[in-house]
Structures are given as structure tokens and as C-alpha cells.
RNA sequence: GGACAGGUGGCCGAGUGGUUAAAGGCAGCAGACUGUAAAUCUGCCCGCGCAAGCGUACGCUAGUUCGAAUCUAGCCCUGUCCA
């Protein structure tokens, strides 16, 4: 369908739209006024990972299209734990941990959104501020009357857990009510008209839309993004080392860059549209590159995304490192470095210390498999003691992509 | 509170006294082939130790036994049904 609003045209062209509660209504609204729209984020870790990047980019698009992005930090709801898509209850986090996480997560938003007091400036809110005030009786009276248990049981987040015969606590069962209440609160207090989220949030979002209509007779909208998987079907954001974190503290820029550089051919175009600001015709040209030339598009992707999330300098250094390491076969400045003391280090232990292998046992296996190379020579003894003069460097590789530097001190 | 079923390695899932560090599958890693891609084939896949070797592991605890994930008792947790 064709939209009249810049917002929906932009989202549609770049592949953000999966479902909407009322496409026409939202399109009409966005065409005539600034739409304040929000997305909620959990505070379960000190950084979001790239699984959340679609949502963050969607707030960026909202702002680019002349609307107002609102970042909702789930300081309150994180204490409950979203049961959506999981079989087990979340571990309880302390208040302090949640606050620390929120403070840490904030940095990524400040890179991708423009905050301030203007009409289309981004703002960040924390649902602890209003959920924390709520009395139990008051909540039951105001909100509980608008939910039937019959309906709550029918939502995927609940139904799937029950079908799989996994326990769900009453605490978690209440999550959807609170998330629904968030929407209503923001609609009432800040005139928020749109909630966005991943496709797994559809049920929660619809709840909020209906709750707002019932309590305030106000029309608000919901929009979800497609579930983002890689072309090989895996959920996005996992590597050998774990999640691909957006914060520098959790993942070095070089590794972040490499993640994008290593994406499937089939993902390049989609990722460029979703995660970069490049114009669509340029993206179309890049994704059409034949054969091995597609690698150039992957470098562009890695550079653009890294620049957005980590800054232009980080992107340049990462690219230079990759080029020096892979194209020239040398060493780049961004490669991980292991300081080797005068007593030396054993080959296997060095692999583990650099994070290339999970344990000395695994390092040993990799040596046996012929995957470990020192200065490009295949090694066959994990117990080899490596001694280096101060300042001397050697190249250590496990497989083709995990490359680091040993440096004598 | 009662009856029944169940709790195995990252996940799924075999195994009901003895080469069982535990079949098989998925995920992951590596090798070959390539383009730092995909597909395919092959190998690896608890930890510590340079090594000999050692230590942990089948919900928890105590027992039976030369020997237990497998048998016994108690406990914890989950599900289903009944009250």
C-alpha cells in the first residue's frame, strides 16, 4: 500500500514494518502532526545488544521523519520480567543493578538520537517513576477491571508457557498489564500516540492500545518490526564470544565491526536499509554487486554501523585493522594484544587469555586440529612455551578470523 | 493435603547396576573448498595440568554395592488430576 506520510513511507521502504494496529489511521496522523512514539527497553544488562538495534534505529527514523522519539526505560517492569518468549522466570535484579544498567544503556541512545526540549527532540523516561507509585488496590481497580483473565490466558506470552507445561508465576503474569499501563500513562501525560516494538511485543502493544481506549477513550497506535533473523535463520546478535553488545565496554569496536563484515551475502541489503542512513539507491547498487565484490558492500555496512554506534574514529580504526590483517596479512592496531611476561606463556594458555578459546582444553583441541598458527606457521604443541623479548611481537591466530598479538613486556 | 508423572551436558533427547565423560539431534568451533559469504564433506565439542595424571558431572542429601545417571530412603522443584 502507499502511504501519504513521510514516516510510514520511510519505515516501509527500509523494511521496518511487520504489523500495525491501524495503518490508515496512523498514516493520517503522521501526515498532519508530530507523532510522539515510544519503544520500551529492558534494563537486564549494562548494554543493549544488536537484537535491540532495529528498535533503536526505528526511533531514529521517527526523528528523521520529523516526529518525537521517546525512549522508555523499563526500570519498573524489569523488576517483573517479561515472560514473552521464555520458558523460565527471569532472575531478580537488585534496584541498584537496574539503575546502573539504565545509566550504562543511555550512552547508545545519545549517539543515535538528538535529545533536548524541542518538539521533535528525544526524551528518555523511566516507568519506575509511575509504576513505583502505584498502589496494588488502586492498580486492580483502575486497570484490572479492563482485563479479563480469559483474554490474558489467550496471549502467546502466557499460552505458550502453559502449553509447554512450564511454570509462570503470578508476578510475570502481571507484566502485560503493566506494559499496557505504560502506554496509557504516556498517552495521557505526554500525548504519546504510538508504541513500537519487536513482533514478539505485538500482544503487549495491543493491550496498551485497548487499555488506553477503554480508560481514556483515546485512539493510539501500535507498530511492530519483523523478527530479525540472519539469512541462515539464527536469531541475530550471537557470536562465539556471546552477544554483540552495543556498548564499547562490553565489546571492542573491532569485534563489533567484524560482526557486520562477516554477515551473510543475503543479509547485506536488508541490513544496510535497517542499520545505516545510506540512501536507498546507493544501497540498491551495493547489494547488487556480483560474486566476491559483495565484500565491498559488507565493508560499507560495517563502517556505517560502527560509525553510528561507536563513532567515526572507531569505524576507521577497525577498518584499517581489518585491512592490514586480512588484506596485507600483517597486524592492525586494533587487534587484541596479550602482554607476555618475561617467564613466557604457553601457546594454549595464550589462546585462552586472548578469548579465542574458552578453556585450555579447547585450545589444545584446536592445536590438534591444526587451527592455531604462530606467525602464520601451524603449531602442533599447545604446551609450547613462548618467550618474547620486551617489545617483541608475534601474531597468534586461531582459525582464520581470530587473530591477536603477543607482546613481550 | 492426596494420587500420578517428571527433573540428564548450551538446548532437545536416549540411557534403568559394569569399556558411561554418558547414544542421537540442534547450536557452536575448526579443517577442506571459497570471497573474512552460502552450500557441502570431515573433525572437535566438561574443567585443570607442559605431561604422567587428576578433578568434577545426570535436582539435593544420605545409603546399598567391588561398582550407580541407573537400586533404597528422605528432601527440594515442576506438571497433571483430585480435595
Tab-separated table of C-alpha atoms (C1' of nucleotides) in Angstrom:
chain	number	residue	atom	x	y	z
A	1	UNK	CA	0.000	0.000	0.000
A	2	UNK	CA	1.109	3.577	-0.484
A	3	UNK	CA	1.326	5.929	2.421
A	4	UNK	CA	0.901	9.671	2.446
A	5	UNK	CA	3.076	10.304	5.497
A	6	UNK	CA	6.852	10.532	5.249
A	7	UNK	CA	7.102	8.387	8.355
A	8	UNK	CA	5.354	5.308	7.077
A	9	UNK	CA	6.909	5.633	3.649
A	10	UNK	CA	10.339	5.701	5.243
A	11	UNK	CA	9.636	2.753	7.538
A	12	UNK	CA	8.072	0.754	4.738
A	13	UNK	CA	10.923	1.335	2.286
A	14	UNK	CA	13.545	0.386	4.798
A	15	UNK	CA	11.845	-2.768	5.981
A	16	UNK	CA	10.772	-1.932	9.500
A	17	UNK	CA	7.100	-2.768	9.287
A	18	UNK	CA	5.643	-6.104	10.257
A	19	UNK	CA	2.232	-5.310	11.699
A	20	UNK	CA	0.250	-2.197	12.549
A	21	UNK	CA	-2.931	-1.801	14.528
A	22	UNK	CA	-4.404	0.766	12.146
A	23	UNK	CA	-2.199	1.652	9.210
A	24	UNK	CA	-4.542	4.233	7.717
A	25	UNK	CA	-5.178	5.965	10.991
A	26	UNK	CA	-1.506	6.189	11.821
A	27	UNK	CA	-0.629	7.333	8.322
A	28	UNK	CA	-3.191	10.123	8.514
A	29	UNK	CA	-2.000	11.197	11.945
A	30	UNK	CA	1.657	11.231	10.945
A	31	UNK	CA	0.814	13.266	7.859
A	32	UNK	CA	-0.746	16.083	9.818
A	33	UNK	CA	1.094	16.342	13.136
A	34	UNK	CA	4.187	15.454	15.086
A	35	UNK	CA	3.679	11.976	16.472
A	36	UNK	CA	5.336	11.182	19.778
A	37	UNK	CA	6.169	7.492	19.668
A	38	UNK	CA	7.928	5.238	22.116
A	39	UNK	CA	9.665	1.925	22.487
A	40	UNK	CA	10.322	0.199	25.789
A	41	UNK	CA	13.669	-1.316	26.703
A	42	UNK	CA	14.572	-3.738	29.458
A	43	UNK	CA	17.373	-2.970	31.851
A	44	UNK	CA	18.536	-6.523	32.418
A	45	UNK	CA	22.131	-5.918	31.281
A	46	UNK	CA	24.545	-2.977	31.234
A	47	UNK	CA	24.231	-2.736	27.468
A	48	UNK	CA	21.664	-3.465	24.818
A	49	UNK	CA	22.827	-5.761	22.036
A	50	UNK	CA	22.171	-5.648	18.347
A	51	UNK	CA	18.924	-7.519	18.808
A	52	UNK	CA	17.615	-4.163	20.010
A	53	UNK	CA	19.274	-2.148	17.290
A	54	UNK	CA	16.289	-2.362	14.945
A	55	UNK	CA	14.153	-0.745	17.615
A	56	UNK	CA	16.703	1.956	18.306
A	57	UNK	CA	17.074	2.678	14.613
A	58	UNK	CA	13.327	2.899	14.331
A	59	UNK	CA	13.301	5.683	16.893
A	60	UNK	CA	15.990	7.345	14.816
A	61	UNK	CA	13.811	7.066	11.704
A	62	UNK	CA	10.919	8.512	13.649
A	63	UNK	CA	13.030	11.534	14.442
A	64	UNK	CA	14.354	11.767	10.886
A	65	UNK	CA	10.784	11.872	9.644
A	66	UNK	CA	10.072	14.849	11.891
A	67	UNK	CA	8.459	13.150	14.865
A	68	UNK	CA	9.309	12.779	18.531
A	69	UNK	CA	11.058	9.655	19.822
A	70	UNK	CA	10.583	8.603	23.413
A	71	UNK	CA	12.841	6.032	24.989
A	72	UNK	CA	11.105	4.169	27.769
A	73	UNK	CA	13.472	2.503	30.172
A	74	UNK	CA	11.800	-0.347	31.995
A	75	UNK	CA	13.134	0.424	35.444
A	76	UNK	CA	9.844	-0.786	36.895
A	77	UNK	CA	8.927	-3.598	34.527
A	78	UNK	CA	12.428	-5.068	34.646
A	79	UNK	CA	11.611	-5.890	38.256
A	80	UNK	CA	8.768	-8.059	36.961
A	81	UNK	CA	10.429	-9.739	33.994
A	82	UNK	CA	8.799	-10.038	30.590
A	83	UNK	CA	7.657	-13.654	30.151
A	84	UNK	CA	7.394	-13.253	26.371
A	85	UNK	CA	9.243	-15.987	24.549
A	86	UNK	CA	10.893	-17.565	27.520
A	87	UNK	CA	10.337	-20.733	29.465
A	88	UNK	CA	11.814	-19.618	32.728
A	89	UNK	CA	11.377	-16.705	35.034
A	90	UNK	CA	13.992	-14.048	34.958
A	91	UNK	CA	16.377	-13.777	37.829
A	92	UNK	CA	15.578	-10.962	40.199
A	93	UNK	CA	17.799	-7.952	39.797
A	94	UNK	CA	18.582	-5.554	42.592
A	95	UNK	CA	17.393	-1.961	42.350
A	96	UNK	CA	20.977	-0.795	42.221
A	97	UNK	CA	21.823	-3.100	39.316
A	98	UNK	CA	18.822	-1.891	37.366
A	99	UNK	CA	19.764	1.748	37.899
A	100	UNK	CA	23.352	1.085	36.885
A	101	UNK	CA	22.177	-0.709	33.782
A	102	UNK	CA	19.937	2.153	32.778
A	103	UNK	CA	22.758	4.643	33.172
A	104	UNK	CA	25.007	2.495	31.019
A	105	UNK	CA	22.404	1.840	28.332
A	106	UNK	CA	21.750	5.559	27.989
A	107	UNK	CA	25.002	6.098	26.074
A	108	UNK	CA	23.873	4.309	22.925
A	109	UNK	CA	20.734	6.410	22.676
A	110	UNK	CA	22.681	9.624	22.969
A	111	UNK	CA	24.652	8.570	19.904
A	112	UNK	CA	21.676	7.748	17.730
A	113	UNK	CA	19.062	10.265	18.831
A	114	UNK	CA	19.081	14.001	19.414
A	115	UNK	CA	17.869	14.742	22.911
A	116	UNK	CA	16.543	18.079	24.134
A	117	UNK	CA	13.448	20.155	24.812
A	118	UNK	CA	12.382	20.900	21.234
A	119	UNK	CA	9.189	19.495	19.743
A	120	UNK	CA	10.967	16.676	17.916
A	121	UNK	CA	13.784	16.157	20.393
A	122	UNK	CA	14.104	12.767	22.001
A	123	UNK	CA	13.361	12.225	25.667
A	124	UNK	CA	14.026	9.334	27.972
A	125	UNK	CA	11.595	8.250	30.656
A	126	UNK	CA	11.630	5.502	33.248
A	127	UNK	CA	8.464	3.616	34.082
A	128	UNK	CA	9.673	3.125	37.632
A	129	UNK	CA	8.636	6.771	38.085
A	130	UNK	CA	4.956	5.984	37.725
A	131	UNK	CA	4.726	2.239	38.300
A	132	UNK	CA	6.580	2.637	41.580
A	133	UNK	CA	3.855	4.989	42.834
A	134	UNK	CA	1.067	2.625	42.032
A	135	UNK	CA	-0.800	1.022	44.937
A	136	UNK	CA	-1.966	-2.540	44.494
A	137	UNK	CA	-5.634	-1.863	45.196
A	138	UNK	CA	-5.564	1.205	43.024
A	139	UNK	CA	-3.991	-0.745	40.171
A	140	UNK	CA	-6.541	-3.518	40.435
A	141	UNK	CA	-9.388	-1.055	40.420
A	142	UNK	CA	-8.224	1.202	37.635
A	143	UNK	CA	-6.558	-1.251	35.353
A	144	UNK	CA	-7.600	-4.722	36.465
A	145	UNK	CA	-11.215	-4.115	35.547
A	146	UNK	CA	-10.222	-3.683	31.915
A	147	UNK	CA	-8.538	-7.052	31.595
A	148	UNK	CA	-10.250	-10.404	31.584
A	149	UNK	CA	-8.278	-13.401	32.658
A	150	UNK	CA	-9.821	-15.308	29.767
A	151	UNK	CA	-8.150	-12.974	27.347
A	152	UNK	CA	-4.890	-12.778	29.210
A	153	UNK	CA	-4.603	-16.538	29.055
A	154	UNK	CA	-5.002	-16.444	25.302
A	155	UNK	CA	-1.932	-14.286	24.680
A	156	UNK	CA	1.065	-16.086	23.264
A	157	UNK	CA	3.328	-14.993	26.085
A	158	UNK	CA	1.106	-16.870	28.524
A	159	UNK	CA	-0.402	-19.542	26.325
A	160	UNK	CA	2.886	-20.923	25.024
A	161	UNK	CA	4.299	-21.184	28.502
A	162	UNK	CA	1.245	-23.087	29.666
A	163	UNK	CA	1.213	-25.334	26.622
A	164	UNK	CA	4.819	-26.230	27.198
A	165	UNK	CA	3.940	-27.074	30.774
A	166	UNK	CA	6.389	-24.530	32.118
A	167	UNK	CA	5.554	-22.625	35.260
A	168	UNK	CA	4.568	-18.993	35.134
A	169	UNK	CA	4.433	-17.013	38.325
A	170	UNK	CA	1.703	-14.552	39.128
A	171	UNK	CA	4.347	-11.840	39.099
A	172	UNK	CA	5.165	-12.477	35.446
A	173	UNK	CA	1.519	-12.881	34.594
A	174	UNK	CA	1.094	-9.233	35.538
A	175	UNK	CA	3.736	-7.999	33.135
A	176	UNK	CA	1.352	-7.351	30.283
A	177	UNK	CA	-0.900	-5.288	32.492
A	178	UNK	CA	1.936	-3.027	33.498
A	179	UNK	CA	3.224	-2.652	29.977
A	180	UNK	CA	-0.278	-1.798	28.861
A	181	UNK	CA	-0.493	0.729	31.635
A	182	UNK	CA	2.758	2.326	30.467
A	183	UNK	CA	1.244	3.134	27.109
A	184	UNK	CA	-1.856	4.605	28.664
A	185	UNK	CA	0.227	6.660	31.065
A	186	UNK	CA	2.420	8.072	28.306
A	187	UNK	CA	-0.596	8.775	26.121
A	188	UNK	CA	-2.252	10.693	28.912
A	189	UNK	CA	0.783	12.560	30.247
A	190	UNK	CA	2.798	13.207	27.129
A	191	UNK	CA	0.344	12.766	24.289
A	192	UNK	CA	2.157	9.695	23.050
A	193	UNK	CA	0.253	8.170	20.145
A	194	UNK	CA	2.413	5.281	19.021
A	195	UNK	CA	4.180	2.331	20.545
A	196	UNK	CA	6.636	0.346	18.504
A	197	UNK	CA	8.485	-2.869	19.246
A	198	UNK	CA	9.583	-6.253	18.000
A	199	UNK	CA	6.979	-8.620	16.612
A	200	UNK	CA	7.025	-10.594	19.850
A	201	UNK	CA	5.679	-7.490	21.569
A	202	UNK	CA	2.516	-7.372	19.477
A	203	UNK	CA	0.307	-8.747	22.228
A	204	UNK	CA	1.680	-6.365	24.820
A	205	UNK	CA	1.300	-3.407	22.476
A	206	UNK	CA	-2.265	-4.257	21.546
A	207	UNK	CA	-3.073	-4.457	25.239
A	208	UNK	CA	-1.838	-0.926	25.696
A	209	UNK	CA	-3.830	0.333	22.740
A	210	UNK	CA	-7.005	-1.198	24.105
A	211	UNK	CA	-6.398	-0.130	27.655
A	212	UNK	CA	-5.917	3.459	26.523
A	213	UNK	CA	-9.118	3.328	24.526
A	214	UNK	CA	-11.083	1.912	27.437
A	215	UNK	CA	-9.759	4.166	30.135
A	216	UNK	CA	-9.495	7.432	28.209
A	217	UNK	CA	-11.470	6.843	25.006
A	218	UNK	CA	-8.316	7.792	23.191
A	219	UNK	CA	-7.032	6.279	19.939
A	220	UNK	CA	-3.376	5.260	19.915
A	221	UNK	CA	-1.396	3.088	17.531
A	222	UNK	CA	0.920	0.102	17.556
A	223	UNK	CA	3.574	-0.960	15.095
A	224	UNK	CA	5.916	-3.928	15.192
A	225	UNK	CA	9.084	-4.789	13.313
A	226	UNK	CA	9.726	-8.172	11.754
A	227	UNK	CA	11.595	-10.630	13.927
A	228	UNK	CA	15.144	-10.149	12.846
A	229	UNK	CA	17.000	-13.295	11.971
A	230	UNK	CA	20.056	-13.787	9.835
A	231	UNK	CA	19.673	-15.386	6.438
A	232	UNK	CA	20.678	-18.708	7.981
A	233	UNK	CA	17.736	-18.477	10.348
A	234	UNK	CA	19.621	-17.797	13.549
A	235	UNK	CA	18.456	-15.127	15.926
A	236	UNK	CA	20.599	-12.077	15.407
A	237	UNK	CA	23.297	-10.977	17.726
A	238	UNK	CA	25.105	-14.051	18.885
A	239	UNK	CA	28.702	-14.880	18.178
A	240	UNK	CA	31.093	-17.404	19.631
A	241	UNK	CA	32.032	-14.943	22.315
A	242	UNK	CA	28.410	-14.171	23.179
A	243	UNK	CA	26.048	-11.342	22.389
A	244	UNK	CA	27.046	-8.494	20.119
A	245	UNK	CA	26.834	-5.635	22.569
A	246	UNK	CA	26.343	-2.059	21.507
A	247	UNK	CA	28.470	-0.571	24.272
A	248	UNK	CA	32.210	-0.352	23.859
A	249	UNK	CA	32.721	-1.616	27.421
A	250	UNK	CA	31.055	-4.917	26.547
A	251	UNK	CA	32.531	-5.434	23.106
A	252	UNK	CA	35.540	-3.795	21.426
A	253	UNK	CA	34.829	-1.780	18.281
A	254	UNK	CA	36.957	-4.094	16.170
A	255	UNK	CA	34.836	-7.120	17.097
A	256	UNK	CA	31.695	-5.085	16.506
A	257	UNK	CA	32.949	-4.112	13.064
A	258	UNK	CA	33.870	-7.693	12.291
A	259	UNK	CA	30.377	-8.890	13.134
A	260	UNK	CA	28.930	-6.799	10.334
A	261	UNK	CA	31.776	-7.521	7.939
A	262	UNK	CA	31.076	-11.229	8.363
A	263	UNK	CA	27.361	-11.178	7.657
A	264	UNK	CA	25.797	-13.447	5.048
A	265	UNK	CA	25.698	-12.194	1.450
A	266	UNK	CA	21.946	-12.476	1.594
A	267	UNK	CA	21.685	-10.100	4.547
A	268	UNK	CA	23.685	-7.166	3.201
A	269	UNK	CA	20.890	-5.210	1.556
A	270	UNK	CA	18.435	-5.702	4.359
A	271	UNK	CA	20.976	-4.703	6.978
A	272	UNK	CA	22.077	-1.639	5.034
A	273	UNK	CA	18.482	-0.432	4.867
A	274	UNK	CA	17.775	-1.101	8.507
A	275	UNK	CA	21.019	-0.108	10.162
A	276	UNK	CA	22.539	2.663	8.071
A	277	UNK	CA	21.423	6.059	6.789
A	278	UNK	CA	22.695	5.455	3.261
A	279	UNK	CA	20.256	6.473	0.515
A	280	UNK	CA	18.182	3.655	-0.916
A	281	UNK	CA	19.545	3.892	-4.443
A	282	UNK	CA	23.090	3.582	-3.113
A	283	UNK	CA	22.051	0.511	-1.115
A	284	UNK	CA	20.432	-0.998	-4.174
A	285	UNK	CA	23.699	-0.586	-6.052
A	286	UNK	CA	25.741	-2.138	-3.244
A	287	UNK	CA	23.581	-5.184	-2.720
A	288	UNK	CA	23.575	-5.913	-6.438
A	289	UNK	CA	27.362	-6.299	-6.561
A	290	UNK	CA	28.142	-9.697	-8.066
A	291	UNK	CA	30.178	-12.503	-6.540
A	292	UNK	CA	33.095	-11.566	-4.362
A	293	UNK	CA	32.505	-7.858	-4.991
A	294	UNK	CA	29.726	-8.017	-2.418
A	295	UNK	CA	32.528	-7.870	0.118
A	296	UNK	CA	32.867	-4.179	-0.643
A	297	UNK	CA	29.256	-3.735	0.420
A	298	UNK	CA	29.958	-5.566	3.657
A	299	UNK	CA	32.803	-3.197	4.414
A	300	UNK	CA	30.494	-0.256	3.826
A	301	UNK	CA	27.921	-1.851	6.113
A	302	UNK	CA	30.483	-2.425	8.845
A	303	UNK	CA	31.837	1.089	8.538
A	304	UNK	CA	28.440	2.748	8.605
A	305	UNK	CA	27.020	0.812	11.511
A	306	UNK	CA	30.195	1.094	13.548
A	307	UNK	CA	30.333	4.828	12.884
A	308	UNK	CA	26.766	5.212	14.088
A	309	UNK	CA	27.133	3.122	17.225
A	310	UNK	CA	30.760	3.701	18.128
A	311	UNK	CA	31.788	6.863	16.314
A	312	UNK	CA	33.593	7.558	13.038
A	313	UNK	CA	37.057	7.143	14.549
A	314	UNK	CA	36.262	3.694	15.854
A	315	UNK	CA	34.996	2.683	12.434
A	316	UNK	CA	38.097	3.977	10.659
A	317	UNK	CA	40.470	2.216	13.046
A	318	UNK	CA	38.548	-1.024	12.804
A	319	UNK	CA	38.574	-0.952	9.034
A	320	UNK	CA	42.272	-0.139	8.935
A	321	UNK	CA	42.951	-3.024	11.276
A	322	UNK	CA	40.930	-5.440	9.190
A	323	UNK	CA	42.618	-4.289	6.024
A	324	UNK	CA	46.123	-4.597	7.498
A	325	UNK	CA	45.320	-8.008	8.938
A	326	UNK	CA	43.375	-9.710	6.190
A	327	UNK	CA	44.374	-7.954	3.005
A	328	UNK	CA	48.017	-7.377	3.883
A	329	UNK	CA	48.413	-10.350	6.199
A	330	UNK	CA	50.062	-8.185	8.823
A	331	UNK	CA	48.905	-6.771	12.106
A	332	UNK	CA	46.453	-3.968	12.765
A	333	UNK	CA	46.478	-1.668	15.756
A	334	UNK	CA	43.005	-2.672	16.899
A	335	UNK	CA	43.792	-6.355	17.287
A	336	UNK	CA	43.626	-7.721	20.806
A	337	UNK	CA	47.018	-7.751	22.468
A	338	UNK	CA	48.287	-10.114	25.141
A	339	UNK	CA	51.171	-8.907	27.253
A	340	UNK	CA	53.646	-11.724	27.706
A	341	UNK	CA	55.727	-11.575	30.890
A	342	UNK	CA	59.412	-12.483	30.930
A	343	UNK	CA	58.727	-16.037	32.102
A	344	UNK	CA	56.817	-16.607	28.879
A	345	UNK	CA	53.398	-18.071	28.160
A	346	UNK	CA	52.279	-21.448	26.864
A	347	UNK	CA	50.656	-21.499	23.444
A	348	UNK	CA	47.344	-22.916	24.646
A	349	UNK	CA	47.118	-20.522	27.557
A	350	UNK	CA	47.748	-17.594	25.217
A	351	UNK	CA	44.813	-18.609	23.018
A	352	UNK	CA	42.543	-18.704	26.045
A	353	UNK	CA	43.867	-15.462	27.501
A	354	UNK	CA	43.019	-13.682	24.252
A	355	UNK	CA	39.493	-15.092	24.393
A	356	UNK	CA	39.957	-17.175	21.237
A	357	UNK	CA	39.289	-20.412	23.086
A	358	UNK	CA	37.057	-20.938	26.100
A	359	UNK	CA	39.469	-23.099	28.058
A	360	UNK	CA	42.943	-24.560	27.869
A	361	UNK	CA	41.353	-27.859	26.959
A	362	UNK	CA	39.664	-26.311	23.956
A	363	UNK	CA	42.896	-24.575	22.984
A	364	UNK	CA	44.631	-27.912	22.992
A	365	UNK	CA	41.986	-29.423	20.759
A	366	UNK	CA	42.290	-26.544	18.328
A	367	UNK	CA	46.030	-27.108	18.159
A	368	UNK	CA	45.458	-30.758	17.343
A	369	UNK	CA	43.026	-29.702	14.621
A	370	UNK	CA	45.725	-27.548	13.077
A	371	UNK	CA	43.799	-24.340	13.654
A	372	UNK	CA	46.410	-22.496	15.690
A	373	UNK	CA	49.137	-20.534	13.955
A	374	UNK	CA	52.007	-18.507	15.328
A	375	UNK	CA	53.370	-16.024	12.805
A	376	UNK	CA	51.386	-17.925	10.165
A	377	UNK	CA	53.055	-21.266	10.922
A	378	UNK	CA	50.740	-24.078	12.051
A	379	UNK	CA	51.590	-25.185	15.587
A	380	UNK	CA	51.306	-28.734	16.879
A	381	UNK	CA	52.142	-28.360	20.567
A	382	UNK	CA	49.796	-26.468	22.865
A	383	UNK	CA	52.383	-26.724	25.617
A	384	UNK	CA	54.973	-24.765	23.669
A	385	UNK	CA	56.477	-22.103	25.889
A	386	UNK	CA	56.673	-18.774	24.111
A	387	UNK	CA	59.283	-16.318	25.324
A	388	UNK	CA	59.474	-12.812	23.973
A	389	UNK	CA	61.984	-10.031	24.402
A	390	UNK	CA	60.471	-6.798	25.698
A	391	UNK	CA	58.671	-5.070	22.858
A	392	UNK	CA	58.875	-8.092	20.562
A	393	UNK	CA	55.570	-9.027	18.935
A	394	UNK	CA	54.269	-12.179	17.313
A	395	UNK	CA	50.997	-12.924	15.566
A	396	UNK	CA	48.732	-15.572	17.039
A	397	UNK	CA	45.742	-16.903	15.123
A	398	UNK	CA	43.067	-19.446	15.952
A	399	UNK	CA	41.211	-20.220	12.779
A	400	UNK	CA	41.083	-17.628	10.052
A	401	UNK	CA	39.362	-14.833	11.887
A	402	UNK	CA	40.538	-14.836	15.463
A	403	UNK	CA	43.812	-13.006	15.245
A	404	UNK	CA	45.738	-11.338	18.032
A	405	UNK	CA	49.135	-10.081	19.026
A	406	UNK	CA	51.538	-11.414	21.633
A	407	UNK	CA	53.773	-8.704	23.004
A	408	UNK	CA	56.755	-9.092	25.318
A	409	UNK	CA	56.904	-6.794	28.301
B	1	G	C1'	-3.258	-32.062	51.830
B	2	G	C1'	-3.772	-36.830	48.398
B	3	A	C1'	-2.704	-39.659	43.674
B	4	C	C1'	0.199	-39.965	39.406
B	5	A	C1'	4.197	-38.256	36.093
B	6	G	C1'	8.811	-35.994	35.752
B	7	G	C1'	13.879	-33.271	36.976
B	8	U	C1'	20.357	-35.990	32.226
B	9	G	C1'	25.850	-31.904	29.327
B	10	G	C1'	24.180	-24.594	25.922
B	11	C	C1'	19.185	-26.676	24.128
B	12	C	C1'	16.246	-31.116	22.653
B	13	G	C1'	16.578	-36.118	23.946
B	14	A	C1'	18.389	-41.683	24.724
B	15	G	C1'	20.054	-44.415	28.657
B	16	U	C1'	17.019	-48.270	34.259
B	17	G	C1'	23.734	-51.652	38.062
B	18	G	C1'	29.816	-52.564	34.927
B	19	U	C1'	34.747	-50.012	28.298
B	20	U	C1'	29.012	-44.350	30.502
B	21	A	C1'	32.751	-38.104	30.246
B	22	A	C1'	27.184	-40.506	29.300
B	23	A	C1'	23.747	-42.615	22.185
B	24	G	C1'	21.467	-39.341	18.678
B	25	G	C1'	19.945	-34.445	17.001
B	26	C	C1'	20.387	-28.990	17.118
B	27	A	C1'	23.510	-24.942	18.116
B	28	G	C1'	28.759	-23.799	18.269
B	29	C	C1'	34.061	-24.156	16.864
B	30	A	C1'	37.852	-25.929	13.465
B	31	G	C1'	39.803	-28.209	8.692
B	32	A	C1'	38.959	-28.700	3.246
B	33	C	C1'	36.601	-25.756	-0.751
B	34	U	C1'	35.908	-20.224	-1.198
B	35	G	C1'	35.279	-14.321	-1.246
B	36	U	C1'	36.780	-12.978	6.326
B	37	A	C1'	29.896	-15.451	2.179
B	38	A	C1'	26.471	-19.648	1.428
B	39	A	C1'	26.089	-24.816	0.442
B	40	U	C1'	28.763	-29.400	1.020
B	41	C	C1'	32.195	-33.005	3.156
B	42	U	C1'	35.365	-34.103	7.556
B	43	G	C1'	36.811	-33.491	12.600
B	44	C	C1'	36.074	-31.494	17.516
B	45	C	C1'	32.735	-30.315	21.335
B	46	C	C1'	33.262	-30.678	30.968
B	47	G	C1'	37.420	-28.487	33.621
B	48	C	C1'	42.704	-28.315	35.491
B	49	G	C1'	47.795	-29.742	34.227
B	50	C	C1'	53.829	-28.947	29.622
B	51	A	C1'	52.934	-34.001	30.796
B	52	A	C1'	52.039	-38.510	33.522
B	53	G	C1'	47.675	-37.701	35.603
B	54	C	C1'	43.784	-35.508	38.465
B	55	G	C1'	39.086	-33.367	39.498
B	56	U	C1'	34.133	-32.662	38.767
B	57	A	C1'	29.078	-34.257	36.188
B	58	C	C1'	22.910	-36.979	35.178
B	59	G	C1'	17.627	-31.978	41.079
B	60	C	C1'	19.726	-32.259	46.662
B	61	U	C1'	21.293	-35.409	50.821
B	62	A	C1'	22.256	-39.978	52.996
B	63	G	C1'	22.583	-45.177	51.988
B	64	U	C1'	23.009	-50.418	49.358
B	65	U	C1'	27.047	-52.369	46.232
B	66	C	C1'	33.606	-54.368	44.333
B	67	G	C1'	30.946	-50.883	41.083
B	68	A	C1'	25.106	-46.323	40.492
B	69	A	C1'	22.702	-41.441	35.920
B	70	U	C1'	20.625	-46.295	36.744
B	71	C	C1'	18.579	-49.640	43.261
B	72	U	C1'	16.693	-47.635	48.526
B	73	A	C1'	15.152	-43.602	51.943
B	74	G	C1'	14.325	-38.560	52.979
B	75	C	C1'	14.098	-33.720	50.972
B	76	C	C1'	13.551	-29.772	47.096
B	77	C	C1'	11.394	-28.264	42.459
B	78	U	C1'	7.822	-28.794	38.213
B	79	G	C1'	3.481	-30.660	35.748
B	80	U	C1'	-1.388	-33.260	35.575
B	81	C	C1'	-5.643	-34.836	38.214
B	82	C	C1'	-8.376	-34.935	42.965
B	83	A	C1'	-9.558	-32.215	47.741
